[in-house]
Short mmCIF file of C-alpha atoms and ligand atoms in Angstrom, two decimals:
data_model
loop_
_atom_site.label_atom_id
_atom_site.label_comp_id
_atom_site.label_asym_id
_atom_site.label_seq_id
_atom_site.Cartn_x
_atom_site.Cartn_y
_atom_site.Cartn_z
CA MET T 29 25.34 -30.16 6.31
CA ARG T 30 23.81 -33.52 5.07
CA TYR T 31 20.35 -34.71 5.04
CA TYR T 32 18.59 -38.08 5.46
CA SER T 33 15.21 -39.33 6.04
CA THR T 34 13.30 -39.78 9.34
CA ARG T 35 12.68 -43.43 8.45
CA ASN T 36 16.10 -44.32 7.06
CA GLN T 37 19.38 -43.08 8.24
CA GLY T 38 21.36 -44.80 5.51
CA ASN T 39 20.54 -42.51 2.64
CA TYR T 40 22.41 -39.42 2.84
CA THR T 41 21.53 -36.49 0.57
CA SER T 42 22.58 -32.85 -0.14
CA SER T 43 20.41 -29.89 0.93
CA ALA T 44 19.67 -29.21 -2.65
CA GLU T 45 18.17 -32.77 -3.18
CA ALA T 46 16.31 -32.64 0.15
CA ILE T 47 14.48 -29.41 -0.97
CA LYS T 48 14.22 -30.40 -4.76
CA GLN T 49 12.30 -33.71 -3.46
CA GLY T 50 10.26 -32.46 -0.90
CA LEU T 51 9.36 -35.95 0.52
CA ALA T 52 11.99 -38.68 0.76
CA PRO T 53 11.65 -41.83 -1.41
CA ASP T 54 10.70 -44.00 1.61
CA GLY T 55 7.89 -41.68 2.67
CA GLY T 56 10.06 -40.17 5.80
CA LEU T 57 10.74 -36.35 5.91
CA TYR T 58 14.27 -35.03 5.48
CA VAL T 59 16.27 -33.81 8.52
CA PRO T 60 19.72 -32.32 9.05
CA SER T 61 22.04 -35.66 9.62
CA SER T 62 24.10 -33.57 12.41
CA ARG T 63 23.39 -30.60 14.90
CA ALA T 64 24.44 -27.22 13.39
CA VAL T 65 27.07 -25.64 15.74
CA PRO T 66 24.62 -23.37 18.08
CA PHE T 67 24.88 -19.48 18.27
CA LYS T 68 26.66 -18.64 21.51
CA THR T 69 23.87 -16.73 23.76
CA ASP T 70 26.10 -13.18 23.64
CA ASN T 71 26.49 -13.48 19.82
CA LEU T 72 23.21 -14.43 18.42
CA PRO T 73 22.54 -13.33 14.82
CA ALA T 74 21.55 -9.70 14.54
CA GLY T 75 20.95 -6.96 12.14
CA SER T 76 18.29 -6.33 9.63
CA TYR T 77 15.81 -9.52 8.96
CA ASN T 78 17.77 -10.14 5.81
CA GLU T 79 21.09 -10.52 7.66
CA ILE T 80 19.44 -12.78 10.42
CA ALA T 81 17.98 -14.94 7.45
CA ALA T 82 21.73 -15.25 5.85
CA ALA T 83 23.22 -16.28 8.99
CA VAL T 84 20.68 -18.89 9.68
CA PHE T 85 20.30 -20.33 6.02
CA LYS T 86 24.05 -20.69 5.75
CA LEU T 87 24.29 -23.22 8.26
CA PHE T 88 21.71 -25.48 6.86
CA LEU T 89 22.20 -24.87 3.15
CA THR T 90 26.14 -25.74 2.76
CA ASP T 91 25.93 -26.86 -0.57
CA PHE T 92 24.45 -23.23 -1.84
CA ASP T 93 26.65 -20.70 -2.57
CA SER T 94 26.64 -17.52 -0.16
CA ALA T 95 25.92 -15.15 -2.80
CA ASP T 96 22.98 -17.54 -4.30
CA LEU T 97 21.44 -17.53 -0.69
CA GLU T 98 21.84 -13.70 -0.37
CA LYS T 99 20.00 -13.39 -3.43
CA ALA T 100 17.35 -15.18 -2.91
CA ILE T 101 16.88 -13.47 0.43
CA ALA T 102 16.70 -10.14 -1.17
CA ALA T 103 14.33 -11.56 -3.76
CA ALA T 104 11.68 -12.68 -1.22
CA TYR T 105 11.97 -10.41 1.86
CA ASN T 106 11.56 -6.77 0.59
CA GLU T 107 9.06 -3.95 0.32
CA ALA T 108 7.39 -5.06 -2.84
CA ASN T 109 6.47 -8.64 -1.23
CA PHE T 110 6.21 -7.45 2.26
CA ALA T 111 4.00 -4.48 3.62
CA HIS T 112 6.36 -3.77 6.69
CA PRO T 113 9.87 -2.88 6.37
CA SER T 114 10.87 -5.51 9.43
CA ILE T 115 9.09 -8.10 7.70
CA THR T 116 8.01 -9.56 10.85
CA PRO T 117 7.38 -6.63 13.36
CA LEU T 118 6.32 -7.00 16.84
CA ARG T 119 3.38 -5.55 18.53
CA LYS T 120 3.93 -4.72 22.34
CA LEU T 121 0.69 -5.06 23.91
CA SER T 122 2.10 -5.20 27.63
CA ALA T 123 5.40 -5.26 29.06
CA ASP T 124 5.44 -9.34 29.05
CA LEU T 125 3.24 -9.68 25.76
CA PHE T 126 4.21 -9.35 22.37
CA MET T 127 2.64 -10.23 19.16
CA MET T 128 4.86 -11.24 16.01
CA GLU T 129 2.98 -10.16 13.05
CA LEU T 130 3.72 -12.77 10.37
CA TRP T 131 1.19 -11.55 8.08
CA HIS T 132 2.52 -8.64 6.31
CA GLY T 133 3.03 -10.90 3.11
CA PRO T 134 0.88 -10.96 -0.26
CA THR T 135 -1.80 -13.39 1.06
CA CYS T 136 -2.02 -12.33 4.38
CA ALA T 137 -0.83 -15.29 6.40
CA PHE T 138 2.47 -16.37 7.73
CA LYS T 139 2.89 -19.07 5.09
CA ASP T 140 4.08 -16.41 2.88
CA ILE T 141 7.46 -15.95 4.54
CA ALA T 142 8.43 -19.45 3.68
CA LEU T 143 6.69 -19.62 0.19
CA GLN T 144 8.01 -15.96 -0.95
CA ILE T 145 11.81 -17.77 -0.84
CA LEU T 146 10.88 -21.28 -1.65
CA PRO T 147 10.74 -20.80 -5.36
CA HIS T 148 14.11 -19.20 -5.33
CA LEU T 149 15.54 -22.05 -3.26
CA LEU T 150 14.18 -24.49 -5.29
CA ASN T 151 15.16 -23.09 -8.69
CA THR T 152 18.71 -22.85 -7.18
CA ALA T 153 18.33 -26.61 -5.94
CA VAL T 154 17.63 -27.63 -9.60
CA ARG T 155 20.74 -25.83 -11.05
CA ILE T 156 22.98 -26.92 -8.30
CA THR T 157 21.65 -30.56 -8.97
CA GLY T 158 21.54 -30.65 -12.51
CA GLU T 159 18.32 -31.38 -12.71
CA GLN T 160 16.87 -31.41 -16.51
CA SER T 161 12.92 -32.23 -15.78
CA GLU T 162 10.11 -29.71 -15.06
CA ILE T 163 9.36 -29.25 -11.45
CA VAL T 164 5.93 -30.14 -10.68
CA ILE T 165 4.71 -28.58 -7.16
CA LEU T 166 1.76 -30.69 -5.50
CA THR T 167 0.45 -29.03 -2.42
CA ALA T 168 -2.53 -29.89 -0.03
CA THR T 169 -3.76 -26.95 1.76
CA SER T 170 -6.04 -26.20 4.94
CA GLY T 171 -6.52 -22.88 3.35
CA ASP T 172 -3.41 -20.68 3.56
CA THR T 173 -0.48 -22.44 2.05
CA GLY T 174 -2.37 -22.89 -0.92
CA LYS T 175 -2.37 -19.14 -1.96
CA SER T 176 0.91 -18.75 -0.45
CA ALA T 177 2.33 -21.36 -2.79
CA LEU T 178 0.56 -19.99 -5.90
CA GLU T 179 1.73 -16.51 -5.29
CA GLY T 180 5.33 -17.83 -4.77
CA PHE T 181 5.15 -20.34 -7.76
CA SER T 182 2.73 -18.72 -10.29
CA ASN T 183 4.92 -18.13 -13.48
CA VAL T 184 8.04 -19.32 -12.32
CA PRO T 185 9.73 -20.64 -15.41
CA ASN T 186 10.08 -24.63 -15.76
CA THR T 187 7.50 -24.98 -12.93
CA LYS T 188 4.03 -25.97 -12.45
CA ILE T 189 1.91 -25.72 -9.33
CA ILE T 190 -1.17 -27.50 -8.32
CA VAL T 191 -3.11 -26.98 -5.29
CA TYR T 192 -5.80 -29.31 -3.79
CA PHE T 193 -7.79 -27.91 -0.95
CA PRO T 194 -10.85 -29.50 0.93
CA ALA T 195 -14.08 -28.65 -0.44
CA GLY T 196 -15.99 -26.57 1.89
CA GLY T 197 -13.01 -26.79 4.32
CA VAL T 198 -11.63 -23.42 4.00
CA SER T 199 -12.88 -19.88 4.56
CA GLU T 200 -14.92 -17.91 1.79
CA VAL T 201 -11.88 -15.50 1.33
CA GLN T 202 -9.33 -18.39 1.31
CA GLN T 203 -11.32 -20.09 -1.45
CA LEU T 204 -11.57 -17.03 -3.71
CA GLN T 205 -7.67 -16.40 -3.16
CA MET T 206 -7.00 -19.67 -4.73
CA THR T 207 -9.91 -19.92 -7.18
CA THR T 208 -9.26 -16.50 -8.69
CA GLN T 209 -5.58 -17.19 -9.14
CA GLU T 210 -4.06 -16.11 -12.68
CA GLY T 211 -0.89 -17.89 -14.22
CA ARG T 212 0.03 -19.99 -17.06
CA ASN T 213 1.33 -22.61 -14.75
CA VAL T 214 -1.44 -23.11 -11.84
CA GLY T 215 -3.99 -25.62 -11.52
CA VAL T 216 -6.31 -25.49 -8.50
CA ALA T 217 -9.02 -28.08 -7.65
CA ALA T 218 -11.40 -28.62 -4.60
CA VAL T 219 -11.46 -32.43 -3.17
CA HIS T 220 -14.44 -33.82 -1.42
CA GLY T 221 -13.29 -34.84 2.17
CA ASN T 222 -11.18 -32.84 4.82
CA PHE T 223 -7.56 -31.76 4.80
CA ASP T 224 -6.37 -35.07 6.02
CA ASP T 225 -7.97 -36.59 2.99
CA THR T 226 -6.17 -34.08 0.62
CA GLN T 227 -2.83 -34.58 2.28
CA ASN T 228 -3.12 -38.27 2.22
CA GLY T 229 -4.13 -38.02 -1.50
CA VAL T 230 -1.04 -35.70 -2.16
CA LYS T 231 1.31 -38.20 -0.19
CA GLU T 232 -0.12 -41.25 -2.01
CA ILE T 233 0.87 -39.77 -5.51
CA PHE T 234 4.44 -38.93 -4.17
CA ASN T 235 4.66 -42.33 -3.23
CA ASP T 236 3.17 -44.15 -6.16
CA ARG T 237 6.12 -45.41 -8.12
CA ARG T 238 4.35 -46.27 -11.35
CA LEU T 239 3.00 -42.64 -11.24
CA THR T 240 6.33 -41.00 -10.73
CA GLY T 241 7.86 -43.10 -13.22
CA GLN T 242 5.27 -41.92 -15.68
CA LEU T 243 5.72 -38.42 -14.89
CA ALA T 244 9.60 -38.77 -15.15
CA GLU T 245 9.51 -40.16 -18.65
CA ALA T 246 7.28 -37.09 -19.66
CA GLY T 247 9.89 -35.05 -18.06
CA TYR T 248 8.35 -33.96 -14.57
CA ARG T 249 9.44 -34.35 -11.11
CA LEU T 250 7.41 -33.99 -8.31
CA SER T 251 8.00 -31.55 -5.35
CA SER T 252 5.95 -30.09 -2.39
CA ALA T 253 5.62 -26.73 -0.95
CA ASN T 254 3.93 -28.15 2.12
CA SER T 255 5.99 -28.05 5.60
CA ILE T 256 7.41 -31.39 4.55
CA ASN T 257 9.61 -29.80 2.53
CA TRP T 258 12.89 -28.73 4.42
CA GLY T 259 12.92 -25.54 2.64
CA ARG T 260 9.43 -24.59 4.04
CA LEU T 261 10.43 -25.16 7.52
CA LEU T 262 14.25 -23.62 7.36
CA PRO T 263 12.77 -19.77 6.67
CA GLN T 264 10.52 -19.93 9.45
CA ILE T 265 13.63 -20.36 11.96
CA VAL T 266 14.59 -17.18 11.15
CA TYR T 267 11.81 -15.08 12.82
CA TYR T 268 12.25 -16.54 16.15
CA PHE T 269 16.03 -14.97 16.01
CA ALA T 270 14.32 -11.87 14.62
CA ALA T 271 11.86 -11.39 17.53
CA TYR T 272 14.55 -11.99 20.01
CA HIS T 273 17.00 -9.47 18.47
CA ASP T 274 14.06 -6.67 18.11
CA LEU T 275 13.25 -7.47 21.93
CA VAL T 276 16.76 -6.88 23.02
CA SER T 277 17.28 -3.70 20.61
CA SER T 278 14.16 -2.20 22.16
CA GLY T 279 15.35 -2.62 25.63
CA ASP T 280 12.21 -4.96 26.36
CA LEU T 281 14.60 -7.99 27.19
CA ARG T 282 17.86 -8.44 28.78
CA PRO T 283 20.46 -10.28 26.44
CA GLY T 284 20.41 -13.85 27.45
CA ASP T 285 16.82 -13.56 29.19
CA MET T 286 14.62 -16.78 28.17
CA ILE T 287 11.11 -16.26 26.52
CA ASN T 288 8.09 -18.16 25.64
CA PHE T 289 6.65 -18.29 22.23
CA VAL T 290 3.08 -19.36 21.85
CA VAL T 291 2.21 -20.89 18.38
CA PRO T 292 -1.16 -21.62 17.01
CA THR T 293 -0.34 -24.86 15.49
CA GLY T 294 -1.80 -27.40 12.88
CA ASN T 295 0.70 -29.35 11.16
CA PHE T 296 3.52 -28.53 13.37
CA GLY T 297 5.69 -26.55 11.15
CA ASN T 298 5.72 -23.16 12.85
CA ILE T 299 6.26 -24.49 16.24
CA LEU T 300 8.90 -26.94 15.04
CA ALA T 301 11.01 -24.05 13.55
CA GLY T 302 10.98 -22.60 16.98
CA TYR T 303 12.53 -26.04 18.16
CA TYR T 304 15.28 -25.57 15.86
CA ALA T 305 15.73 -22.17 16.86
CA ARG T 306 16.12 -23.23 20.17
CA GLU T 307 18.47 -26.13 19.39
CA LEU T 308 20.44 -23.16 17.76
CA GLY T 309 20.94 -21.34 20.98
CA LEU T 310 17.99 -19.16 21.00
CA PRO T 311 17.09 -18.63 24.98
CA VAL T 312 13.56 -20.33 24.78
CA ASN T 313 11.91 -21.17 28.09
CA ARG T 314 8.67 -22.74 26.36
CA LEU T 315 7.15 -23.45 23.33
CA ILE T 316 3.56 -23.43 23.99
CA CYS T 317 1.43 -25.26 21.63
CA ALA T 318 -2.07 -24.02 20.84
CA ALA T 319 -4.60 -26.12 19.23
CA ASN T 320 -8.35 -25.50 18.37
CA SER T 321 -11.03 -28.19 19.09
CA ASN T 322 -9.34 -30.65 16.93
CA ASN T 323 -7.08 -31.14 19.89
CA VAL T 324 -4.90 -34.03 18.84
CA LEU T 325 -1.84 -32.37 19.41
CA SER T 326 -2.41 -31.01 22.96
CA ASP T 327 -3.69 -34.23 24.07
CA PHE T 328 -0.63 -35.93 22.58
CA ILE T 329 1.81 -33.58 24.47
CA ASN T 330 -0.16 -34.03 27.75
CA THR T 331 -0.35 -37.83 27.77
CA GLY T 332 2.02 -39.08 25.11
CA ILE T 333 -0.64 -40.61 23.17
CA TYR T 334 -1.31 -39.68 19.55
CA GLN T 335 -4.99 -40.79 18.84
CA SER T 336 -5.94 -39.25 15.35
CA ARG T 337 -9.27 -41.33 15.16
CA ARG T 338 -11.91 -38.88 16.14
CA PRO T 339 -14.13 -36.75 14.37
CA LEU T 340 -12.57 -33.55 12.45
CA HIS T 341 -14.68 -30.30 13.60
CA ARG T 342 -14.78 -27.53 11.14
CA THR T 343 -13.56 -24.43 13.33
CA CYS T 344 -13.36 -20.79 12.82
CA SER T 345 -9.74 -21.15 12.77
CA PRO T 346 -9.76 -23.72 9.54
CA SER T 347 -6.23 -23.88 9.05
CA MET T 348 -5.55 -25.76 12.16
CA ASP T 349 -8.29 -28.41 11.29
CA ILE T 350 -5.94 -31.00 11.05
CA LEU T 351 -5.66 -34.55 12.84
CA VAL T 352 -2.34 -35.84 11.29
CA SER T 353 0.75 -33.18 11.79
CA SER T 354 3.11 -34.30 9.47
CA ASN T 355 6.01 -32.41 11.16
CA LEU T 356 5.68 -33.88 14.35
CA GLU T 357 7.74 -37.05 12.77
CA ARG T 358 10.71 -34.63 12.66
CA LEU T 359 10.35 -33.55 16.19
CA LEU T 360 10.18 -37.20 17.37
CA PHE T 361 12.91 -38.11 15.07
CA GLU T 362 15.08 -35.52 17.31
CA LEU T 363 13.83 -36.38 20.47
CA THR T 364 14.73 -39.99 20.13
CA ASP T 365 18.37 -38.94 18.87
CA HIS T 366 17.57 -40.00 15.53
CA GLN T 367 16.23 -43.58 15.81
CA ALA T 368 14.56 -44.09 12.50
CA GLY T 369 13.61 -47.54 13.37
CA VAL T 370 11.42 -46.32 16.26
CA ILE T 371 10.10 -43.38 14.21
CA THR T 372 9.07 -46.04 11.51
CA GLY T 373 7.10 -48.14 14.07
CA TRP T 374 4.90 -45.31 15.59
CA MET T 375 4.11 -43.90 11.89
CA GLU T 376 3.16 -47.62 10.82
CA GLN T 377 0.86 -48.00 14.11
CA LEU T 378 -0.68 -44.36 13.14
CA MET T 379 -1.49 -45.72 9.67
CA LYS T 380 -2.73 -48.76 10.70
CA ASN T 381 -4.65 -48.20 14.12
CA GLY T 382 -4.79 -44.22 14.00
CA GLU T 383 -2.65 -44.21 17.22
CA TYR T 384 0.77 -44.55 18.81
CA LYS T 385 2.19 -44.17 22.39
CA LEU T 386 5.44 -42.42 23.41
CA ASP T 387 7.75 -44.29 25.56
CA LYS T 388 8.32 -42.43 28.91
CA GLY T 389 11.91 -41.22 28.28
CA THR T 390 10.78 -39.52 24.80
CA LEU T 391 7.14 -37.84 26.70
CA THR T 392 9.38 -36.58 29.45
CA LYS T 393 11.76 -34.64 26.91
CA LEU T 394 8.62 -33.45 25.16
CA GLN T 395 7.15 -31.87 28.13
CA ASP T 396 10.15 -30.30 29.45
CA LEU T 397 10.06 -28.05 26.30
CA PHE T 398 6.43 -27.81 25.27
CA TRP T 399 3.50 -27.07 27.03
CA ALA T 400 -0.05 -27.43 25.19
CA ASP T 401 -3.95 -26.94 25.42
CA TYR T 402 -6.54 -26.02 23.15
CA ALA T 403 -9.41 -23.31 22.85
CA ASP T 404 -12.79 -24.23 21.64
CA ASP T 405 -14.77 -21.88 19.02
CA ARG T 406 -16.47 -20.22 21.72
CA GLU T 407 -13.30 -19.33 23.47
CA THR T 408 -11.62 -18.07 20.63
CA LEU T 409 -14.25 -15.56 19.49
CA GLN T 410 -14.49 -14.39 23.03
CA THR T 411 -10.54 -14.10 23.07
CA ILE T 412 -11.01 -11.73 19.96
CA ALA T 413 -13.60 -9.46 21.47
CA ASP T 414 -11.69 -9.24 24.77
CA ASN T 415 -8.17 -8.62 23.11
CA TYR T 416 -9.73 -5.51 20.94
CA ARG T 417 -11.34 -4.10 24.06
CA GLU T 418 -8.41 -4.51 26.35
CA PHE T 419 -5.69 -3.44 23.88
CA ASP T 420 -7.93 -1.76 20.80
CA TYR T 421 -6.14 -4.50 18.71
CA LEU T 422 -7.45 -7.01 16.33
CA ILE T 423 -6.56 -10.67 16.17
CA ASP T 424 -7.75 -13.46 13.77
CA THR T 425 -9.17 -16.44 15.00
CA HIS T 426 -5.72 -18.49 14.64
CA THR T 427 -3.91 -15.90 16.67
CA ALA T 428 -6.72 -16.11 19.28
CA VAL T 429 -6.48 -19.36 19.84
CA ALA T 430 -2.90 -19.00 21.04
CA ARG T 431 -3.94 -16.07 23.20
CA ALA T 432 -6.54 -18.02 24.73
CA VAL T 433 -4.23 -20.95 25.66
CA LEU T 434 -1.34 -18.46 26.60
CA ARG T 435 -4.02 -17.12 29.20
CA LYS T 436 -4.49 -20.94 30.15
CA TYR T 437 -0.72 -21.38 30.93
CA ARG T 438 -0.53 -18.29 33.03
CA ALA T 439 -3.33 -19.29 35.12
CA ARG T 440 -1.56 -22.61 35.86
CA GLU T 441 2.28 -22.09 35.65
CA GLU T 442 4.42 -20.03 37.72
CA ASP T 443 6.57 -18.35 34.95
CA GLY T 444 7.66 -14.63 34.86
CA CYS T 445 8.99 -15.09 31.23
CA LEU T 446 8.17 -12.56 28.55
CA SER T 447 5.83 -14.24 25.91
CA VAL T 448 5.79 -13.67 22.26
CA ILE T 449 2.46 -14.85 20.38
CA LEU T 450 2.92 -15.86 16.73
CA SER T 451 0.26 -14.02 14.89
CA THR T 452 -0.40 -15.90 11.81
CA ALA T 453 -3.06 -14.14 9.96
CA ASN T 454 -4.12 -10.87 9.48
CA PRO T 455 -7.56 -10.73 11.02
CA PHE T 456 -9.18 -9.52 7.61
CA LYS T 457 -8.60 -12.69 6.18
CA PHE T 458 -11.21 -14.30 8.53
CA SER T 459 -13.50 -11.05 8.73
CA GLY T 460 -16.62 -13.25 9.14
CA SER T 461 -15.43 -14.69 12.34
CA VAL T 462 -13.80 -11.38 13.73
CA ILE T 463 -17.16 -9.49 12.91
CA ARG T 464 -19.09 -12.05 14.84
CA ALA T 465 -16.75 -11.80 17.75
CA LEU T 466 -17.12 -8.13 17.91
CA TYR T 467 -20.57 -7.56 16.97
CA ASP T 468 -24.29 -8.93 17.13
CA SER T 469 -23.50 -12.08 14.99
CA GLU T 470 -27.27 -12.35 14.01
CA MET T 471 -27.19 -8.86 12.06
CA TYR T 472 -24.47 -10.17 9.79
CA ARG T 473 -25.96 -13.85 9.00
CA GLY T 474 -25.75 -14.41 5.19
CA VAL T 475 -23.67 -11.20 4.18
CA SER T 476 -20.45 -12.58 2.04
CA GLU T 477 -17.23 -12.38 3.40
CA LEU T 478 -16.15 -9.87 0.72
CA ASP T 479 -18.76 -7.27 2.10
CA LEU T 480 -17.73 -7.94 5.45
CA LEU T 481 -14.26 -6.98 4.89
CA ASN T 482 -15.54 -3.42 4.05
CA ILE T 483 -17.92 -3.45 7.41
CA LEU T 484 -14.85 -4.57 9.47
CA SER T 485 -12.84 -1.78 7.99
CA LEU T 486 -15.50 0.92 8.73
CA LYS T 487 -16.20 -0.54 12.20
CA THR T 488 -12.82 -0.52 13.12
CA ASN T 489 -11.07 1.89 11.44
CA ASN T 490 -8.33 -0.61 9.82
CA PRO T 491 -7.93 -0.77 6.11
CA VAL T 492 -8.80 -3.63 4.06
CA PRO T 493 -5.39 -5.19 3.02
CA PRO T 494 -5.03 -4.36 -0.69
CA GLY T 495 -4.78 -8.28 -1.78
CA LEU T 496 -8.18 -9.01 -0.27
CA ALA T 497 -9.75 -5.91 -1.44
CA ALA T 498 -8.82 -6.60 -4.90
CA LEU T 499 -10.75 -10.13 -4.73
CA ALA T 500 -13.95 -8.50 -5.43
CA GLY T 501 -13.25 -7.81 -9.00
CA LYS T 502 -11.53 -10.90 -9.91
CA PRO T 503 -13.36 -13.87 -12.02
CA VAL T 504 -13.05 -17.44 -10.53
CA LYS T 505 -11.16 -19.51 -12.81
CA HIS T 506 -10.80 -22.70 -11.21
CA LYS T 507 -13.99 -24.34 -10.49
CA GLN T 508 -13.35 -28.12 -10.26
CA VAL T 509 -14.39 -30.24 -7.42
CA ILE T 510 -12.92 -33.69 -7.47
CA GLU T 511 -13.10 -37.23 -5.51
CA ARG T 512 -9.86 -38.04 -3.56
CA HIS T 513 -9.26 -41.00 -5.78
CA ASN T 514 -9.43 -39.04 -8.83
CA MET T 515 -6.68 -36.78 -7.75
CA ARG T 516 -3.99 -38.91 -9.94
CA ASP T 517 -6.21 -38.26 -13.02
CA HIS T 518 -6.45 -34.57 -12.26
CA LEU T 519 -2.82 -34.08 -12.18
CA LEU T 520 -2.11 -36.14 -15.30
CA SER T 521 -4.95 -34.19 -17.39
CA THR T 522 -3.43 -30.96 -15.82
CA LEU T 523 0.03 -31.92 -17.11
CA GLU T 524 -1.88 -32.89 -20.42
CA LEU T 525 -0.72 -36.49 -20.08
CA ILE T 526 -4.20 -37.94 -20.56
C1 PLP L 24 -1.07 -22.96 8.51
C2 PLP L 24 -1.52 -22.15 9.73
C3 PLP L 24 -1.28 -22.34 11.00
C4 PLP L 24 -0.56 -23.71 11.55
O1 PLP L 24 0.72 -23.50 11.34
P1 PLP L 24 1.31 -24.96 11.10
O2 PLP L 24 2.80 -24.68 10.66
O3 PLP L 24 0.86 -26.08 10.28
O4 PLP L 24 1.42 -25.78 12.48
C5 PLP L 24 -1.86 -21.32 11.89
N1 PLP L 24 -2.39 -20.33 11.55
C6 PLP L 24 -2.50 -19.80 10.16
C7 PLP L 24 -3.26 -18.36 9.74
C8 PLP L 24 -2.36 -20.82 9.23
O5 PLP L 24 -2.29 -20.58 8.12
#
């Protein structure tokens, strides 16, 4: 399987190169250049999580050795890294409603599933391609990717990891998780502005030939741990198959039955993995895209107009506070049957005018498969409370957005399919909002999120996850707050080049 850029089909490259580079040199995203042969419905990948992972990885990383892939999978998905033996267990709330808990990894959010394996894939890619430079992972984060990437890459040999997050744009726990990070090879800085500013700052660094040239001379090569990297996206395809397999094994689903997945969406990585799973033969009825009040994506799916020029709201689901969803570019490339010229045109309009409009044919294809709506903070918090009362089960704010949107879907569409909600964060990671949702919000005003962890634990009789409990005793190591136009200098000084 070869890869090429969404903005230029001329340049074929191997999967190892695509993972090593992260972003294509023309600013596009790497995608598989041909369709993988789909699995047959009566022969979907089965077995343990790791066996399913191996079946999926082998389809896409054809220049990797099977033994290397199996080693990487075993090093990532094990009981030292994940607090549950099934890795992504399902929780049954009712006969037609399941939660897939994607947050049993070290940082309590779903990003761990990809970022626990990405360093192993990247190391293998470096070896396969004979790369001599040291890899510098640059990451923009809306909150969860940063910590997951730091966990995955800290102290990995021949690698540096630098994370930028929007100052004031992440939760207190998320910020502490990053600023207390240990490791010889890590850098963390807050950037004035919002996530889109931070993400654009990183993309500009990638596209700055003079700077990348200077880095190359010094023996460094940039790569990305954001979901613009194919190596981030691929591991996320696996759990869609794992969920289906588990449902069939438990007798909750007949083999071949269609199901819906409901995905709380920001950068469109998680839900895009669901699209690829469907392309590979998984019986998916609808992919339901749930947005918060930054509802660019739900507007887009409902109207075909992507309109990013609007104020960014800081919501209680900060990992979805995004106006420009990078991975949508990959979906559009697929839906237009790989027309790089069309995609480049839309992306240029987005850059210039903050907006583009799909043609009718592409919009129809999009709407056949995706359904979208959004939930604001009030609905989100109400949903956390309702869900707790109804099922005695705590969900975080992001998962609650998905739960609220599924309710809207069911009110409007006739559909008897079983639905799986992708639960993307442990509720303790957003304990401030969860407590506000469940109890008298005035009572806890001004209490720090670290104290709220314990209060939530006592009140709901759930343990604080160990990674979050440990934050209280850790010194803050990374205190820098920089301007967006200083990100280049920050990078150079972190690498001791200025
Ligand atoms: C990153 C994140 C999301 C959004 O996922 P995308 O792949 O960016 O769409 C949702 N919830 C949580 C908790 C996240 O960390």
